Amino acid sequence: MRSAAAPSRTRIVVLGALASLWLGLIFARLIELQVVRHPELAGQARRQQQRTLEITPKRGVLYDRHRNELAVSISVESVFAVPTEVSDPAAAARTLASALALDPTELEDRLRSRRSFLWVKRKLDAAQAERVRALNLPGIYLQREHKRFYPKRHLAAHVLGFVGLDEDGLAGIEYSLDKLIRGRPQRLLVSADGRRRWFERRNDVPSEGASVALTLDQNIQFIAETELAAAIERTQASSGTILVQNPHTGELLALANYPTFNPNDPTAVPSPHHLNRALSLAYEPGSTFKVVTLAAALEEGVTDPLEVVDCQQGAIYIAGHRIRDHKPFGLLNLREVMYQSSDVGAIKVGLRLGNQKMYDHIRQWRFGQATGIELPAESAGLLRPASNWSRISIGAISMGQEVGITTLQLAAATSAIANGGTWIQPRIVAEIFRGAQLEPLHEPLRQRIISVRVAEELRRMLAGVVTQGTGRAAQPLGYSAAGKTGTAQKIDASGTYSRTDFIASFTGFAPVENPAVTVVVVLDSPRGPLYHGGEVAAPVFRAVVERVLAYLNVPPDLPVPPAPARPALERAAVRDFQPNPIEPGSWPDAPPEAVEPGLLTQPRPAGFVRAAGGEVSPPPPASAWSKPDAAAPGATVVVVNDTDTILVPDFVGQSLRAVGEQCTRLGLEAVMSGSGVVVSQRPVPGTRVPRGSRLWLHFQSALPRAPEQPM
């Protein structure tokens, strides 16, 4: 009996030991999974079951100085997929690719992945969103996001900049103030339940970014851009810039560059078009820099305005190098050196100063250093220390070579002469605010760079340039003006000065006694027989000044010749660029393109409308405005499928943002003018138009604005 019981006890002990070992292993595994690897496994489960999406935030509005909207955020839809819910990836990929113009093979590979979430396409247009919604595919969802919209399209594109797909600023104010404008994004938690059914839960409250009011005036900006485009077409220049500044505050009223782009679609043009040439591109200024040379000499007392300088019939030797004037001059006093822009005269004055004094005065004018404007990618220009100058440098720099400046630096320097000798830091931001709360702004730097006496003498000299010197073509109608021409040779690929490529410029202000604006015009590589600054840039200055001063209601300080003495279509004195009252349902008797983007002016005789300072020829007959279904007898009529047409809503009384969102949703292209609420539209409400058609809308403030006082 004992011998039989012993094996049984042994088996029981062995089984007990094995059970204990098994339980111990299970317990150890549980400890590993529940304690040691718990964070790792919990995170893996969350990744499989949950996805946190960051919905693009609503960026703050960008305004001009009168609170006209230049950039807003509108609501659009994006499509995403949950691959585990897509039962037939191949069929879904083919269908979606056709609706969204995607590669079906690539989309199928993405849908077959084991990811819990993937974006199919972001920020669809209205037609694409409707097609995806109509498909009703399992595992395919639409999510609302925000998209940046620039209602004025090309207007002030280089100042505003643009944003990326995730609404992060990539250029201009959108980039430099991105942290303020962007706001806090909303986070969306997408989760799966036990049956792999997906649902969403919002776990964060978004906040709209701060809004920014710029110093720009959209009407002055429009004037600058249209005059620059006309100058480019007339001179065949490769590029150009126009700056308009208030010389007493440093505020930029307009900053125009060519070539330009539409910030709604910045990738439609080459990336060099995005360059803000006014502050990112340094160039040799040529004769406009003689202002600095003569100012330094007057400040140092090494000459006086009436001293006679022998210009040696247009040639001078420095360190064995012969420098020739643009024409031979004999004896000129210092004022005449400025009037006639004599290189030899400027060089002789510069030689009296010497390298170090000349360098110190150039730095005093803030050349060779960034102005600190609230825009990105500003160039400091090029100014080598005096210790690095060659024996010929003093002569070259005196006439505007061997030094690089930006258009913005030149504008700030010219404004210093206009305001009596104080350099004021240029500004582009007027206010930053969240609701009614204003964000603090730094005070612009102010620094006296020349005495009042020298500033007054320079003002007198620059006025003479316009009345009797190289800048006669800059003389505005009815206004006095002061300025300086410049023609600088460009350096070609071989490193020598080109004989065919020049930078033509004019910088000045008006009126002379009480300057309201500083205007700088720079044209790069004009083609044809005329390429000097006084020939191609000065007339642009004249056109801009006439229109801007008239818009600002600055009274003329010179007699205005009788009307017959003026060209019929040239430089009409437009007094008010604010839109006239327009009754709902009406529109001026001219195509909307003629008055875009909102510069409707005073009434003209029947059949004419003045746009941007000139008269437009009689508009097309009323038949040109007829509805699509009003066809002339015998005409070919194209019938559009009703499924591809849209019934135009009544937008009268709606805001710019509301209109932008509706047009995006419906698939209409909105062409907007003015600001405030819609007062008229074309086509009229109820018209059926093809998807993608243009809709012209005119906005007007609900309350009339008091006229702006002259600056």
XYZ file of C-alpha atoms in Angstrom:
711
model
C 0.000 0.000 0.000
C 2.772 2.417 0.884
C 4.628 1.681 -2.312
C 1.450 2.358 -4.339
C 0.666 5.669 -2.530
C 4.168 7.070 -2.998
C 3.929 7.414 -6.806
C 0.518 9.066 -6.424
C 1.932 11.663 -4.058
C 4.835 12.195 -6.426
C 2.497 12.782 -9.330
C 0.458 15.203 -7.262
C 3.586 17.112 -6.286
C 4.783 17.218 -9.899
C 1.372 18.363 -11.159
C 1.234 20.965 -8.411
C 4.689 22.218 -9.324
C 3.781 22.390 -13.012
C 0.536 24.215 -12.201
C 2.431 26.637 -9.971
C 4.994 27.215 -12.703
C 2.230 27.744 -15.274
C 0.414 30.160 -13.006
C 3.700 31.900 -12.273
C 4.393 32.326 -15.978
C 0.895 33.669 -16.534
C 1.294 36.020 -13.594
C 4.690 37.187 -14.900
C 3.215 37.756 -18.363
C 0.360 39.727 -16.845
C 2.832 41.862 -14.919
C 4.800 42.436 -18.123
C 1.711 43.423 -20.099
C -0.162 45.310 -17.402
C 2.748 47.004 -15.650
C 6.010 46.918 -17.559
C 4.687 47.412 -21.121
C 1.441 49.124 -20.209
C 2.400 52.601 -21.513
C 3.685 51.151 -24.783
C 0.640 48.935 -25.404
C -1.839 51.602 -24.339
C -0.280 54.006 -26.786
C -0.432 51.381 -29.539
C -4.116 50.802 -28.809
C -4.809 54.507 -28.936
C -3.033 54.760 -32.261
C -5.155 51.931 -33.617
C -8.439 53.213 -32.223
C -8.011 56.979 -32.098
C -6.667 59.733 -34.263
C -6.308 63.357 -33.216
C -6.653 65.724 -36.147
C -5.585 69.343 -36.048
C -8.152 71.399 -37.949
C -6.621 74.463 -39.566
C -7.346 77.529 -37.430
C -9.286 80.581 -38.477
C -6.701 83.253 -39.167
C -7.298 86.878 -38.288
C -8.454 89.318 -40.951
C -5.971 91.573 -42.764
C -7.340 95.068 -43.435
C -6.114 98.205 -45.128
C -5.978 101.481 -43.159
C -9.728 102.055 -43.673
C -10.699 98.530 -42.542
C -11.299 97.213 -46.042
C -10.761 93.453 -45.972
C -7.694 92.247 -47.858
C -7.450 88.687 -46.486
C -10.122 86.587 -44.743
C -10.629 82.939 -43.803
C -13.572 81.030 -45.278
C -14.944 77.562 -44.525
C -14.250 74.727 -47.015
C -14.338 70.913 -46.912
C -11.583 68.289 -46.961
C -11.980 64.540 -47.519
C -10.318 61.846 -45.398
C -10.483 58.044 -45.296
C -10.515 55.343 -42.612
C -8.870 52.454 -44.533
C -10.235 49.740 -42.200
C -13.772 50.729 -43.205
C -13.118 50.718 -46.944
C -14.454 47.326 -48.083
C -13.238 47.538 -51.699
C -10.120 49.752 -51.925
C -9.755 49.242 -55.692
C -13.290 50.380 -56.509
C -13.169 53.221 -53.995
C -9.845 54.426 -55.401
C -11.150 54.441 -58.982
C -14.296 56.332 -58.021
C -12.544 58.891 -55.797
C -9.694 59.433 -58.237
C -12.163 60.278 -60.978
C -14.069 62.721 -58.760
C -10.954 64.431 -57.367
C -8.515 64.211 -60.312
C -6.088 61.940 -58.428
C -3.887 59.007 -59.443
C -6.042 55.863 -58.855
C -3.072 53.505 -58.419
C -1.430 55.653 -55.781
C -4.749 56.199 -54.003
C -5.480 52.455 -53.943
C -2.095 51.748 -52.332
C -2.871 54.294 -49.635
C -6.361 52.877 -49.012
C -4.918 49.366 -48.585
C -2.644 50.521 -45.783
C -3.310 49.565 -42.154
C -3.394 53.193 -41.061
C -6.341 54.353 -39.008
C -6.626 57.655 -40.886
C -5.381 59.401 -44.008
C -6.179 62.605 -45.830
C -7.392 61.949 -49.370
C -7.474 65.588 -50.512
C -7.498 68.862 -48.592
C -9.618 71.971 -49.158
C -11.841 70.915 -52.022
C -13.724 73.297 -54.225
C -17.527 73.233 -54.092
C -17.953 70.937 -57.102
C -15.492 68.339 -55.785
C -17.088 68.317 -52.344
C -20.528 67.748 -53.859
C -19.226 64.857 -55.981
C -17.632 63.155 -52.957
C -20.778 63.647 -50.886
C -22.919 62.135 -53.648
C -20.685 59.019 -53.826
C -21.488 58.124 -50.178
C -18.586 55.672 -49.995
C -18.048 53.702 -46.763
C -14.952 54.833 -44.891
C -14.795 58.170 -46.754
C -15.661 61.320 -44.769
C -15.783 65.103 -45.263
C -14.439 67.516 -42.660
C -14.797 71.318 -42.640
C -11.604 73.385 -42.477
C -10.601 76.991 -43.025
C -9.020 78.351 -46.179
C -7.371 81.734 -46.724
C -9.124 83.910 -49.283
C -7.802 87.153 -50.803
C -10.824 88.986 -52.249
C -8.759 91.632 -54.063
C -6.617 88.938 -55.701
C -3.340 90.527 -56.934
C -3.739 93.736 -54.919
C -0.853 94.162 -52.422
C 0.156 90.535 -52.937
C 3.780 91.070 -51.871
C 2.695 92.767 -48.649
C 0.011 90.261 -47.708
C 1.967 87.157 -48.723
C 0.227 83.777 -48.705
C -0.269 80.635 -46.604
C 0.364 76.918 -47.023
C -2.020 73.988 -46.964
C -2.037 73.961 -43.153
C -2.728 77.708 -43.044
C 0.789 78.537 -41.871
C 2.126 81.826 -43.212
C 4.774 81.464 -45.918
C 5.379 85.035 -47.113
C 4.620 88.671 -46.386
C 2.658 89.754 -43.320
C 1.121 86.272 -43.235
C 4.620 84.986 -42.414
C 6.126 87.763 -40.305
C 3.068 87.977 -37.990
C 2.055 84.318 -38.286
C 2.094 83.625 -34.542
C -0.378 86.440 -33.952
C -2.586 85.933 -37.000
C -2.790 82.131 -36.944
C -4.635 81.605 -33.672
C -5.071 78.267 -31.877
C -6.181 75.302 -34.032
C -9.051 72.980 -33.121
C -8.237 69.349 -32.393
C -10.653 66.650 -33.501
C -10.532 63.214 -31.810
C -11.648 60.456 -34.213
C -12.307 57.176 -32.329
C -13.500 53.615 -33.133
C -15.916 51.634 -30.951
C -15.897 47.852 -30.470
C -17.624 47.280 -33.816
C -15.046 49.431 -35.626
C -17.587 52.172 -36.148
C -15.981 55.594 -36.291
C -17.208 58.734 -34.644
C -15.730 62.140 -33.823
C -15.451 64.131 -30.639
C -14.080 67.663 -30.332
C -11.693 68.001 -27.461
C -10.403 71.537 -27.888
C -11.872 74.984 -28.371
C -10.314 76.955 -31.226
C -9.458 80.616 -31.035
C -9.362 83.051 -33.929
C -6.080 84.804 -34.568
C -5.484 88.516 -34.144
C -6.531 90.824 -36.956
C -4.146 93.351 -38.479
C -4.874 96.761 -39.970
C -2.114 97.751 -42.388
C -1.015 101.277 -43.201
C -1.796 100.639 -46.879
C -4.678 102.417 -48.563
C -6.260 100.020 -51.059
C -7.062 102.865 -53.466
C -3.516 104.263 -53.436
C -2.221 100.705 -53.763
C -4.436 100.256 -56.826
C -3.118 103.493 -58.328
C 0.491 102.385 -57.793
C -0.103 98.937 -59.266
C -1.952 100.171 -62.345
C 0.640 102.861 -63.069
C 3.460 100.360 -62.600
C 1.815 97.852 -64.941
C 1.339 100.589 -67.546
C 4.981 101.654 -67.206
C 6.202 98.067 -67.589
C 4.128 97.657 -70.746
C 5.309 100.997 -72.129
C 9.031 100.539 -71.401
C 9.240 96.724 -71.637
C 11.180 96.705 -68.363
C 11.757 93.287 -66.800
C 10.522 94.355 -63.361
C 9.706 97.405 -61.295
C 8.672 98.870 -57.962
C 6.643 101.846 -56.765
C 6.548 102.963 -53.120
C 4.234 105.629 -51.705
C 4.986 106.819 -48.158
C 3.741 109.427 -45.722
C 6.982 111.357 -45.042
C 5.812 112.584 -41.621
C 4.848 109.213 -40.101
C 6.860 106.653 -42.070
C 3.642 104.791 -42.993
C 3.655 103.055 -46.361
C 0.488 103.904 -48.279
C 1.345 101.640 -51.214
C 3.980 99.059 -52.068
C 3.729 97.718 -55.616
C 6.019 95.227 -57.348
C 6.072 93.753 -60.824
C 5.952 90.897 -61.674
C 3.213 90.036 -59.227
C 1.013 87.040 -58.376
C -2.389 86.032 -57.040
C -2.001 84.899 -53.402
C -5.077 82.672 -53.841
C -2.922 80.542 -56.166
C 0.751 81.461 -55.614
C 2.049 78.301 -57.316
C 0.569 79.424 -60.652
C 3.637 81.625 -61.275
C 7.396 81.032 -60.827
C 8.678 81.601 -57.306
C 10.771 84.692 -58.295
C 7.446 86.489 -58.788
C 6.912 86.220 -55.017
C 10.008 88.342 -54.324
C 9.241 91.644 -52.605
C 11.693 93.676 -54.658
C 11.031 96.874 -52.732
C 12.881 95.597 -49.663
C 14.554 92.301 -50.587
C 16.483 93.356 -53.690
C 19.501 95.674 -53.372
C 20.769 97.569 -56.399
C 23.272 100.304 -57.235
C 21.223 103.522 -57.054
C 23.166 105.680 -59.481
C 22.488 109.407 -59.422
C 19.736 109.324 -56.768
C 22.601 108.724 -54.319
C 24.135 112.118 -55.146
C 21.669 113.559 -52.651
C 23.632 111.844 -49.875
C 26.962 113.065 -51.267
C 25.916 116.697 -51.446
C 24.131 116.521 -48.086
C 27.297 115.230 -46.406
C 29.381 117.999 -47.998
C 26.920 120.673 -46.864
C 26.803 119.259 -43.329
C 30.591 119.186 -43.116
C 30.828 122.718 -44.507
C 33.297 121.783 -47.250
C 31.181 123.566 -49.861
C 28.146 125.821 -50.214
C 25.188 125.814 -52.627
C 26.542 128.613 -54.810
C 30.151 127.431 -55.084
C 31.158 126.977 -58.709
C 32.584 123.566 -59.620
C 34.593 122.964 -62.787
C 33.086 119.807 -64.297
C 35.947 119.569 -66.790
C 33.790 119.049 -69.851
C 32.569 115.693 -68.597
C 35.710 113.721 -67.659
C 37.801 113.150 -64.528
C 40.676 110.773 -63.658
C 40.797 108.948 -60.294
C 43.612 106.529 -59.503
C 44.368 106.196 -63.187
C 40.746 105.499 -64.139
C 38.843 107.862 -66.411
C 35.238 108.526 -65.381
C 33.021 110.204 -67.958
C 29.898 112.254 -67.342
C 26.617 111.566 -69.151
C 27.257 114.837 -71.045
C 30.029 117.454 -70.976
C 29.575 120.262 -68.458
C 31.810 123.224 -67.748
C 31.309 125.497 -64.747
C 28.301 124.624 -62.565
C 27.435 125.798 -59.088
C 26.511 123.134 -56.551
C 22.782 123.504 -57.155
C 23.321 123.081 -60.880
C 25.422 119.978 -60.200
C 22.273 118.533 -58.627
C 19.938 119.867 -61.336
C 22.020 118.429 -64.169
C 23.135 115.325 -62.234
C 26.805 115.813 -63.040
C 28.948 112.820 -62.097
C 32.155 114.859 -62.223
C 30.708 117.545 -59.956
C 29.524 114.944 -57.392
C 32.906 113.181 -57.461
C 34.774 116.424 -56.800
C 32.559 117.105 -53.798
C 33.040 113.554 -52.517
C 36.829 113.829 -52.786
C 36.768 116.766 -50.390
C 35.030 114.623 -47.758
C 37.399 111.662 -47.839
C 36.613 107.997 -47.275
C 35.824 107.933 -43.565
C 33.602 111.011 -43.456
C 31.711 109.824 -46.514
C 31.194 106.397 -44.927
C 30.036 107.902 -41.633
C 27.439 110.071 -43.365
C 26.132 107.158 -45.431
C 25.652 105.165 -42.229
C 23.947 108.204 -40.695
C 21.373 107.942 -43.496
C 20.786 104.326 -42.395
C 22.147 102.738 -45.574
C 23.869 99.408 -45.114
C 21.380 98.366 -42.411
C 17.814 97.063 -42.461
C 15.055 99.545 -41.675
C 13.233 97.062 -39.413
C 9.885 97.183 -41.229
C 7.375 94.489 -40.192
C 7.936 92.419 -43.342
C 10.232 89.412 -43.831
C 13.380 89.026 -45.915
C 14.488 92.664 -45.783
C 17.944 93.264 -47.241
C 20.404 95.521 -45.435
C 21.900 96.546 -48.765
C 25.631 96.683 -49.385
C 28.074 99.121 -47.816
C 31.674 98.100 -47.242
C 33.632 99.674 -44.381
C 35.835 102.590 -45.443
C 38.901 100.521 -44.628
C 37.961 98.165 -47.482
C 37.484 100.886 -50.093
C 39.829 101.002 -53.057
C 41.463 104.218 -54.320
C 38.621 104.688 -56.802
C 35.787 103.864 -54.375
C 35.248 107.420 -53.124
C 34.588 108.551 -56.692
C 32.327 105.618 -57.527
C 30.296 105.887 -54.333
C 29.882 109.659 -54.731
C 27.903 109.042 -57.919
C 26.012 105.952 -56.669
C 28.181 102.977 -57.576
C 29.884 100.384 -55.316
C 26.978 100.703 -52.876
C 23.758 98.695 -52.790
C 20.480 100.050 -51.467
C 16.826 98.977 -51.455
C 13.858 100.976 -52.724
C 12.540 101.103 -49.158
C 15.795 102.629 -47.883
C 15.665 105.227 -50.651
C 12.075 106.116 -49.761
C 12.978 106.581 -46.084
C 15.933 108.808 -47.027
C 13.794 110.937 -49.351
C 11.136 111.303 -46.668
C 13.810 112.592 -44.293
C 14.464 115.490 -46.678
C 10.731 116.093 -47.096
C 10.020 116.291 -43.342
C 12.959 118.536 -42.460
C 15.813 116.131 -41.727
C 14.420 113.301 -39.553
C 14.776 109.667 -40.587
C 11.612 107.781 -39.577
C 11.460 104.006 -39.535
C 9.104 102.767 -42.293
C 5.907 101.096 -41.068
C 3.397 98.749 -42.677
C 1.356 97.747 -39.588
C -1.104 100.282 -38.169
C -2.928 98.168 -35.560
C -3.091 94.616 -34.239
C -6.256 93.749 -32.346
C -8.362 90.901 -30.932
C -11.922 92.103 -30.767
C -11.754 95.495 -29.103
C -8.382 94.833 -27.454
C -5.360 96.382 -29.162
C -1.959 94.705 -29.101
C 0.929 97.031 -28.186
C 3.117 98.201 -31.078
C 6.640 99.527 -30.817
C 7.163 103.196 -31.572
C 8.987 103.731 -34.877
C 12.568 104.901 -34.565
C 13.098 108.605 -35.283
C 16.569 110.014 -35.755
C 17.732 113.388 -37.049
C 20.222 112.722 -39.815
C 20.691 116.228 -41.280
C 20.073 119.719 -39.974
C 16.967 121.689 -40.886
C 19.204 124.099 -42.823
C 20.623 121.342 -45.014
C 17.210 119.729 -45.442
C 15.788 123.029 -46.712
C 18.657 123.453 -49.150
C 18.241 119.898 -50.445
C 14.514 120.518 -50.860
C 15.324 123.609 -52.942
C 17.825 121.670 -55.036
C 15.444 118.782 -55.681
C 12.671 121.195 -56.664
C 15.090 122.643 -59.229
C 15.721 119.152 -60.635
C 12.020 119.022 -61.542
C 11.636 122.585 -62.814
C 14.902 123.019 -64.717
C 16.954 119.842 -64.517
C 16.853 116.175 -65.509
C 13.456 115.600 -63.858
C 11.237 117.918 -65.902
C 9.025 115.005 -66.921
C 8.154 114.504 -63.239
C 6.303 117.848 -62.935
C 2.733 117.058 -61.790
C -0.220 119.033 -63.089
C -1.218 121.617 -60.481
C 1.342 120.606 -57.859
C 4.936 121.497 -57.077
C 7.323 118.582 -56.688
C 10.923 117.854 -55.781
C 12.972 114.806 -56.704
C 16.031 113.211 -58.223
C 16.565 111.069 -61.281
C 18.807 108.023 -61.379
C 20.211 105.818 -64.139
C 22.515 103.024 -62.993
C 24.332 100.498 -65.142
C 23.738 96.899 -64.090
C 26.586 94.450 -63.649
C 26.392 91.635 -66.201
C 27.452 87.997 -65.941
C 31.086 88.858 -66.728
C 31.285 91.138 -63.686
C 31.523 94.365 -65.688
C 29.020 97.157 -66.150
C 26.520 96.409 -68.896
C 26.090 98.730 -71.873
C 22.483 97.642 -72.427
C 20.907 96.986 -69.016
C 20.125 99.891 -66.701
C 18.043 100.605 -63.617
C 16.035 103.779 -64.142
C 14.636 105.476 -61.050
C 13.068 108.615 -59.684
C 12.553 109.518 -56.043
C 10.735 112.604 -54.818
C 7.903 114.183 -52.868
C 5.055 116.658 -53.375
C 3.976 119.348 -52.773
C 7.340 120.970 -52.066
C 6.392 123.261 -49.158
C 4.082 120.858 -47.316
C 4.868 117.345 -48.602
C 1.951 114.899 -48.415
C 3.588 111.898 -50.081
C 6.974 110.501 -50.969
C 7.002 108.418 -54.145
C 9.836 106.231 -55.441
C 9.735 104.607 -58.897
C 12.298 101.995 -59.971
C 12.246 100.266 -63.387
C 14.683 97.434 -64.067
C 16.134 97.088 -67.588
C 13.776 99.219 -69.701
C 14.098 98.528 -73.425
C 14.167 100.938 -76.345
C 15.849 104.262 -77.018
C 14.585 105.763 -73.752
C 16.055 104.238 -70.612
C 17.190 107.116 -68.373
C 15.395 107.759 -65.094
C 14.311 111.209 -66.237
C 12.769 109.710 -69.379
C 10.976 106.576 -68.136
C 10.669 106.777 -64.318
C 9.921 110.493 -63.906
C 6.660 110.354 -65.929
C 5.457 107.497 -63.715
C 6.173 109.607 -60.624
C 4.131 112.408 -62.180
C 1.137 110.149 -62.885
C 1.149 108.601 -59.409
C 1.505 111.955 -57.616
C -1.320 113.583 -59.579
C -3.760 110.792 -58.834
C -2.756 110.242 -55.206
C -2.824 113.928 -54.252
C -6.208 114.316 -55.938
C -7.513 111.272 -54.041
C -6.206 112.704 -50.755
C -7.910 116.035 -51.539
C -4.611 117.928 -51.336
C -5.285 121.387 -52.815
C -3.149 122.321 -55.857
C -0.373 124.816 -55.133
C 0.324 125.676 -58.788
C -1.948 127.143 -61.481
C -3.763 124.521 -63.539
C -3.700 125.181 -67.316
C -7.041 125.398 -69.144
C -8.596 122.081 -70.105
C -7.835 122.358 -73.877
C -4.123 122.531 -73.052
C -4.250 119.063 -71.481
C -4.456 115.704 -73.265
C -8.037 114.460 -73.151
C -7.264 111.062 -71.693
C -4.195 111.928 -69.598
C -3.995 112.525 -65.833
C -7.585 113.551 -65.119
C -7.840 115.042 -61.626
C -9.875 112.455 -59.751
C -11.029 113.920 -56.461
C -12.606 110.947 -54.761
C -11.965 107.275 -55.275
C -14.718 106.197 -52.867
C -17.564 104.375 -54.655
C -20.686 106.369 -55.460
C -23.987 105.186 -53.941
C -25.381 102.410 -56.097
C -28.960 101.237 -55.780
C -29.456 97.465 -55.364
C -29.800 95.763 -58.715
C -28.046 98.532 -60.673
C -24.529 98.711 -62.104
C -22.498 101.392 -63.901
C -22.713 101.357 -67.693
C -19.341 99.707 -68.123
C -17.991 96.178 -67.784
C -17.096 95.397 -64.142
C -13.464 94.756 -65.125
C -13.139 98.468 -65.954
C -13.783 99.525 -62.370
C -12.243 96.680 -60.394
C -11.335 96.626 -57.528
C -13.608 99.367 -56.304
C -12.307 102.639 -57.695
C -15.635 103.904 -59.018
C -15.313 107.649 -59.432
C -17.489 110.692 -59.967
C -20.337 110.401 -62.491
C -19.440 111.062 -66.122
C -21.607 111.811 -69.167
C -23.775 108.933 -70.352
C -21.777 106.180 -72.001
C -18.516 106.844 -70.153
C -17.071 105.833 -66.822
C -13.816 107.094 -65.365
C -11.664 104.356 -63.901
C -8.269 104.877 -62.293
C -7.885 108.442 -63.523
C -8.726 108.045 -67.205
C -11.828 107.750 -69.334
C -12.967 104.426 -70.690
C -14.491 104.343 -74.153
C -18.262 103.723 -74.466
C -19.315 100.353 -73.051
C -20.615 97.486 -75.149
C -24.300 97.560 -76.079
C -26.921 96.294 -73.695
C -27.034 93.020 -75.595
C -23.596 92.237 -74.239
C -25.127 92.156 -70.753
C -28.109 89.984 -71.728
C -28.827 86.656 -70.080
C -27.329 83.499 -71.597
C -30.664 82.393 -73.021
C -31.202 85.628 -74.992
C -29.717 84.609 -78.335
C -29.879 86.597 -81.541
C -31.743 85.055 -84.489
C -29.531 82.651 -86.334
C -26.971 82.500 -83.537
C -25.526 79.224 -82.347
C -26.870 78.317 -78.934
C -24.930 75.984 -76.660
C -27.211 74.182 -74.229
C -25.579 73.293 -70.909
C -26.775 70.305 -68.920
C -28.875 71.518 -65.981
C -26.807 69.401 -63.608
C -23.788 71.615 -64.398
C -25.585 74.911 -63.822
C -26.242 76.969 -60.698
C -29.072 79.281 -59.761
C -27.484 82.602 -58.737
C -28.567 83.558 -55.182
C -29.464 87.048 -54.006
C -26.318 88.364 -52.302
C -27.539 91.939 -51.708
C -26.964 92.978 -48.092
C -24.464 90.190 -47.335
C -20.893 90.666 -46.097
C -17.721 89.892 -48.031
C -16.956 86.828 -45.923
C -20.464 85.378 -46.275
C -20.355 85.900 -50.030
C -16.916 84.313 -50.309
C -18.020 81.192 -48.444
C -21.206 80.805 -50.498
C -19.429 81.318 -53.817
C -16.800 78.761 -52.848
C -19.500 76.283 -51.863
C -21.515 76.861 -55.054
C -18.522 76.872 -57.379
C -18.804 80.494 -58.554
C -15.831 82.815 -59.049
C -16.547 86.091 -57.229
C -15.151 89.339 -58.651
C -15.542 91.868 -55.837
C -15.196 95.630 -55.686
C -15.557 98.018 -52.767
C -16.107 97.023 -49.146
C -18.950 96.659 -46.667
C -22.068 94.787 -47.876
C -23.266 93.873 -51.365
C -25.342 96.618 -52.994
C -25.471 95.239 -56.549
C -24.595 92.086 -58.407
C -24.399 90.735 -61.930
C -25.812 88.329 -63.077
C -29.036 89.188 -61.266
C -30.488 86.760 -58.687
C -32.326 83.827 -60.222
C -30.119 83.620 -63.328
C -28.928 80.098 -64.123
C -25.216 80.025 -64.993
C -22.643 77.264 -65.587
C -20.605 76.149 -62.598
C -17.354 78.125 -62.429
C -18.914 81.284 -63.906
C -17.868 84.748 -62.733
C -20.170 86.738 -60.483
C -19.538 90.497 -60.203
C -20.404 91.999 -56.837
C -20.122 95.582 -55.682
C -19.804 96.289 -51.950
C -20.417 99.540 -50.128
C -20.186 100.586 -46.491
C -23.488 100.676 -44.671
C -22.720 104.166 -43.413
C -20.958 106.842 -45.496
C -17.413 107.512 -44.365
C -16.300 111.043 -43.613
C -13.772 112.304 -46.158
C -10.169 111.688 -45.177
C -8.152 114.723 -44.225
C -4.979 115.519 -46.172
C -1.820 114.061 -44.666
